[in-house]
PDB file of C-alpha atoms and ligand atoms in Angstrom:
ATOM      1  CA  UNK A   1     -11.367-176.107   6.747  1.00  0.00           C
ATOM      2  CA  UNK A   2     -14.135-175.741   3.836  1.00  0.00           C
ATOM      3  CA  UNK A   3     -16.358-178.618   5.802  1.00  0.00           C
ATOM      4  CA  UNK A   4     -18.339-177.729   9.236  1.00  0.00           C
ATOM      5  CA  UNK A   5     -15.700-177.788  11.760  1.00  0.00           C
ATOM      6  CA  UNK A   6     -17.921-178.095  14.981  1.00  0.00           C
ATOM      7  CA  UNK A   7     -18.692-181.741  14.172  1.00  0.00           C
ATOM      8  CA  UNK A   8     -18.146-183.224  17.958  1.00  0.00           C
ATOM      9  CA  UNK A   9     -14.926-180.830  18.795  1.00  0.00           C
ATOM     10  CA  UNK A  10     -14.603-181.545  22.836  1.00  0.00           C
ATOM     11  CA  UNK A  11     -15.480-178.560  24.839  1.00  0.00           C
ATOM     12  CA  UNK A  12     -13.181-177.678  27.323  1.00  0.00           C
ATOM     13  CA  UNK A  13     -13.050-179.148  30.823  1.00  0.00           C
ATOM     14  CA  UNK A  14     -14.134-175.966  32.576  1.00  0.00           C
ATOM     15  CA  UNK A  15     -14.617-176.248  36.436  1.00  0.00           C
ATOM     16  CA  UNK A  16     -15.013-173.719  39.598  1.00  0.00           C
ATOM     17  CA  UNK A  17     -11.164-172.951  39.504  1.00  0.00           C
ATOM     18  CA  UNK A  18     -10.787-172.180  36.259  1.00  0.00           C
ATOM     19  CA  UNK A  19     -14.308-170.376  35.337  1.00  0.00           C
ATOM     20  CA  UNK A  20     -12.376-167.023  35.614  1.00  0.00           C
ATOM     21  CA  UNK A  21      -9.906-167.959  33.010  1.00  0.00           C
ATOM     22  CA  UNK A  22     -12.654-168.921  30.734  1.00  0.00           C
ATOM     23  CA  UNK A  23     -14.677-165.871  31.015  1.00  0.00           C
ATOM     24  CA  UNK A  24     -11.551-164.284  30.612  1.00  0.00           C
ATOM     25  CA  UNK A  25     -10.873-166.079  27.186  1.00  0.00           C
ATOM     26  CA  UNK A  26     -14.426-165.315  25.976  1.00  0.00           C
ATOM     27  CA  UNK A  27     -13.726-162.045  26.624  1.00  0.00           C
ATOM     28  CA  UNK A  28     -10.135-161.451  24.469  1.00  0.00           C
ATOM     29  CA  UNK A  29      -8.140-161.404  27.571  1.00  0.00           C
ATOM     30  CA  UNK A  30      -5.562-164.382  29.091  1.00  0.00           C
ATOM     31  CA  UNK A  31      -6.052-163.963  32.967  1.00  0.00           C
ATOM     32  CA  UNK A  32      -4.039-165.487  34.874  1.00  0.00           C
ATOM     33  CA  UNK A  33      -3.562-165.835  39.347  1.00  0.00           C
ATOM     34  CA  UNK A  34      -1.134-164.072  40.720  1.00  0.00           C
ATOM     35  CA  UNK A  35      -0.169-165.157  44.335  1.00  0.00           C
ATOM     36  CA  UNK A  36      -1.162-161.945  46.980  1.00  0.00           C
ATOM     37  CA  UNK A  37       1.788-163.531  49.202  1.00  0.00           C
ATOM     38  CA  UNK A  38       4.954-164.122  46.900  1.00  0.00           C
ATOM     39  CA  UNK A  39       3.678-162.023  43.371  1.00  0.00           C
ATOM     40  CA  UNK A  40       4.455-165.081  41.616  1.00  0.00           C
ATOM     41  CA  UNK A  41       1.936-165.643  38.752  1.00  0.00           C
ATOM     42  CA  UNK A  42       0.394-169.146  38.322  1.00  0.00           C
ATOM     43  CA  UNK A  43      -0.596-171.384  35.573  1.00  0.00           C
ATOM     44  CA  UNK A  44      -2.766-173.370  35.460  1.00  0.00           C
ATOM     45  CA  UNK A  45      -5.403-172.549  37.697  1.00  0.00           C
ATOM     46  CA  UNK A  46      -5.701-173.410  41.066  1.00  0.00           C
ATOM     47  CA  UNK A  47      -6.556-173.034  44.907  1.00  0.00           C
ATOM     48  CA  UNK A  48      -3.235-172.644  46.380  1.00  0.00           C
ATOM     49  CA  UNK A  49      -0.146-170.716  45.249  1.00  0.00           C
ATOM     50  CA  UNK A  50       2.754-173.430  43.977  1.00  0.00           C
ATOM     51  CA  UNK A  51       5.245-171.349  44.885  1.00  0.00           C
ATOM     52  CA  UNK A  52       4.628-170.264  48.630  1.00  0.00           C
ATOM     53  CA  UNK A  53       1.137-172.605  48.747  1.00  0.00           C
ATOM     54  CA  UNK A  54      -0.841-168.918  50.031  1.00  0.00           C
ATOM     55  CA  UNK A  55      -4.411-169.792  49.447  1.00  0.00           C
ATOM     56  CA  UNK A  56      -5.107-165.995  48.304  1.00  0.00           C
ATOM     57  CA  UNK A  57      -5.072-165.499  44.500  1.00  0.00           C
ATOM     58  CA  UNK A  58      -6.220-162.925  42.701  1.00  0.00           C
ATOM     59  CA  UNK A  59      -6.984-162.973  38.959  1.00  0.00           C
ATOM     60  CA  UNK A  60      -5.191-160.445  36.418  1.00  0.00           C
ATOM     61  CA  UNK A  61      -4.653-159.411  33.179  1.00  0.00           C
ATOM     62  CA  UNK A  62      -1.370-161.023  31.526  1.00  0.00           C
ATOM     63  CA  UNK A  63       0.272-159.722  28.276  1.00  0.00           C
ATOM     64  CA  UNK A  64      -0.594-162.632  25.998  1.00  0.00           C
ATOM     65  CA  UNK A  65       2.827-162.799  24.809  1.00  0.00           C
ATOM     66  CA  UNK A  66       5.757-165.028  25.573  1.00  0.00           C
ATOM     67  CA  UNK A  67       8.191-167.362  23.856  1.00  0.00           C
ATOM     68  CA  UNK A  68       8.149-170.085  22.010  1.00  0.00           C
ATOM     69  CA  UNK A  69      10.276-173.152  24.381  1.00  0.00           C
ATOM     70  CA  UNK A  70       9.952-176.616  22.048  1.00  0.00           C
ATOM     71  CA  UNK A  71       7.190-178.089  19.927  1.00  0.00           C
ATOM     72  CA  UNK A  72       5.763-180.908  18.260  1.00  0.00           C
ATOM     73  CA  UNK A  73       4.206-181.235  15.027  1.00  0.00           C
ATOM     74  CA  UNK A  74       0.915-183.085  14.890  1.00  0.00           C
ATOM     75  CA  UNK A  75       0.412-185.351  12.284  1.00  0.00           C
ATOM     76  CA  UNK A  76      -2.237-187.825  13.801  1.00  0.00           C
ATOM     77  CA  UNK A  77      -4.924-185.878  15.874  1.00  0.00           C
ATOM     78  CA  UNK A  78      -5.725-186.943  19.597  1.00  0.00           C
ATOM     79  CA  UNK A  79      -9.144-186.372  19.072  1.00  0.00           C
ATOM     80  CA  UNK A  80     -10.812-186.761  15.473  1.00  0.00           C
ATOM     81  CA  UNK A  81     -12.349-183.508  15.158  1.00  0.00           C
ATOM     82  CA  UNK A  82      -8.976-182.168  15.358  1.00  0.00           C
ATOM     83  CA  UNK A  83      -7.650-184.202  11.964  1.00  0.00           C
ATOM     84  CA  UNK A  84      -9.050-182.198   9.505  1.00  0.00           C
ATOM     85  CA  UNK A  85      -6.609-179.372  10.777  1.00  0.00           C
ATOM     86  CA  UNK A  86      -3.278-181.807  11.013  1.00  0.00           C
ATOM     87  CA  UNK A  87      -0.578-181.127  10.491  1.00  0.00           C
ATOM     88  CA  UNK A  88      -0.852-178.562  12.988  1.00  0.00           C
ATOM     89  CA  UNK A  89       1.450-177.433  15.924  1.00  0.00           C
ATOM     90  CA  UNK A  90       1.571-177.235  19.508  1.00  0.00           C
ATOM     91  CA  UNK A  91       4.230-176.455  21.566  1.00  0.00           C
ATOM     92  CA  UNK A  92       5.129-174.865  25.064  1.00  0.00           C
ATOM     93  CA  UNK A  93       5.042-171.139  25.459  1.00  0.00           C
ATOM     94  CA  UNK A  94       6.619-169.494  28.440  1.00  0.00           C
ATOM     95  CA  UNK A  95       4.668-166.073  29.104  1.00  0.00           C
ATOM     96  CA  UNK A  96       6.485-162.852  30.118  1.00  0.00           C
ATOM     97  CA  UNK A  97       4.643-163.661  33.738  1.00  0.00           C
ATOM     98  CA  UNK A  98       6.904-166.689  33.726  1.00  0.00           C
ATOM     99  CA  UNK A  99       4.311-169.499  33.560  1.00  0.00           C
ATOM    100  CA  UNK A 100       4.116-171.875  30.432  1.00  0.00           C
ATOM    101  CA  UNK A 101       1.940-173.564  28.861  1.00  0.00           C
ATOM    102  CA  UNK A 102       1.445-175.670  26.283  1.00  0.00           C
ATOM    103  CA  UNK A 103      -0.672-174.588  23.725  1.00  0.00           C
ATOM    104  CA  UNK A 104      -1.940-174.849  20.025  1.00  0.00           C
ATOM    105  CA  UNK A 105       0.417-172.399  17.821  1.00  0.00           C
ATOM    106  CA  UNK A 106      -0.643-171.139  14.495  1.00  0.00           C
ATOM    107  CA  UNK A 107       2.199-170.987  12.500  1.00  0.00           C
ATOM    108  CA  UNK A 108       3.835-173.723  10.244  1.00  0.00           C
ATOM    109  CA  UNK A 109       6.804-175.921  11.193  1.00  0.00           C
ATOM    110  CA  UNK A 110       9.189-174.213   8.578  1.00  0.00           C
ATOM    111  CA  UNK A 111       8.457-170.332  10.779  1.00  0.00           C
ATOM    112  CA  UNK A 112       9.477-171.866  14.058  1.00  0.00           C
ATOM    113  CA  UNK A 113      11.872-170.902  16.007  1.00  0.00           C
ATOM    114  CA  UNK A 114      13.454-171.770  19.486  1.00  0.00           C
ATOM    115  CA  UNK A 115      12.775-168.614  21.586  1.00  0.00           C
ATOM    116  CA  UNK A 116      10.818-167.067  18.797  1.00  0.00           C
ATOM    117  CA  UNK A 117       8.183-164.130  20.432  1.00  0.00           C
ATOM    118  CA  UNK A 118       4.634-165.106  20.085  1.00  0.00           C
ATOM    119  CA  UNK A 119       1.313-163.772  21.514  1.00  0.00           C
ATOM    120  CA  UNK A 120      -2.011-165.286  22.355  1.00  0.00           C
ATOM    121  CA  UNK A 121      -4.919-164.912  19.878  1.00  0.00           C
ATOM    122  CA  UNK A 122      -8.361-166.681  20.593  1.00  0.00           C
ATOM    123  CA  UNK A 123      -9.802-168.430  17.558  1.00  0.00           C
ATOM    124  CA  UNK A 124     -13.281-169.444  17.094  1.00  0.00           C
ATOM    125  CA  UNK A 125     -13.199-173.282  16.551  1.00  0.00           C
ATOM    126  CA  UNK A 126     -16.585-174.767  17.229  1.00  0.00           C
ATOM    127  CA  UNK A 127     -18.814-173.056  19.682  1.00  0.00           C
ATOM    128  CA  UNK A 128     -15.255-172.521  21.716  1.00  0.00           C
ATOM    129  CA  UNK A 129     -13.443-169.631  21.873  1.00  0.00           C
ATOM    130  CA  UNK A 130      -9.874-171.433  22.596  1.00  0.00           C
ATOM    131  CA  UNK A 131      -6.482-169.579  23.240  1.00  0.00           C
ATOM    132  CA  UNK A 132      -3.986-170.496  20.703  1.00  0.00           C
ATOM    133  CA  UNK A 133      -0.416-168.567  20.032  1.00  0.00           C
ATOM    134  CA  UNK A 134       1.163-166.978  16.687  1.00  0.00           C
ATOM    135  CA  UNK A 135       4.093-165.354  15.782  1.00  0.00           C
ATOM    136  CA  UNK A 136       4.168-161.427  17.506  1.00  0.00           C
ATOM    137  CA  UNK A 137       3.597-158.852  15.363  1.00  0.00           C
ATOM    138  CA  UNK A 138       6.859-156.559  15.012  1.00  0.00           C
ATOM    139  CA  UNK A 139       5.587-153.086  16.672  1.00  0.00           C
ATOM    140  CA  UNK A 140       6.450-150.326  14.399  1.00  0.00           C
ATOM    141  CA  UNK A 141       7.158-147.228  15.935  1.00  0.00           C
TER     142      UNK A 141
HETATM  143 ZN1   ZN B 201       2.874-167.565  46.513  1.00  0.00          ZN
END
């Protein structure tokens, strides 16, 4: 990670449906639709609920945190601006909303856990802010 790590990194596929969760990203925050109809919450993005198929979603504020369902340890990158980072992680998150997602996890294979609690924490790679997941800090009280 010494070497410029921007070299041709794809930019995410950002369209009309999912600007919100975007700005939301660049912003520190995971937004997510909920359905006005059923209260279900919905990921990924998109026009009609999955659940009850209401067209009226709003956009709110999720926790960021979830837990950690199965992974996969990359070893050869899909992309190569990504190699220079393997072996890294991704796996399938299921937020305390109740969507998952699958997502890029910062933590090495010998920490995971099934069921393990994680939270979302936007990195810098590139010119991208990009939502990745780590282990949740214990809250000391
Ligand atoms: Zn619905």
């Amino acid at each position: 990670m010494s070497q410029q790590p921007n070299i041709s990194l794809p930019a995410p596929t950002i369209t009309p449906v999912s600007q919100p969760f975007w700005d939301g990203i660049k912003e520190g925050k995971l937004v997510l639709q909920k359905c006005d109809s059923c209260k279900e919450w919905i990921f990924y993005p998109r026009e009609h609920c999955p659940h009850c198929f209401h067209h009226s979603l709003t956009w709110k504020e999720a926790t960021g945190c979830g837990k950690l369902k199965t992974w996969s340890v990359i070893h050869r990158a899909g992309h190569p601006a990504w190699q220079e980072r393997t072996p890294y992680v991704v796996g399938i998150v299921e937020l305390i909303e109740g969507p998952s997602l699958l997502t890029h996890l910062l933590l090495n294979e010998e920490e995971l856990t099934h069921n393990m609690d994680v939270e979302m924490d936007i990195q810098e790679i590139g010119p991208h802010p990009l939502p990745f997941f780590k282990q949740k800090e214990e809250e000391t009280t």
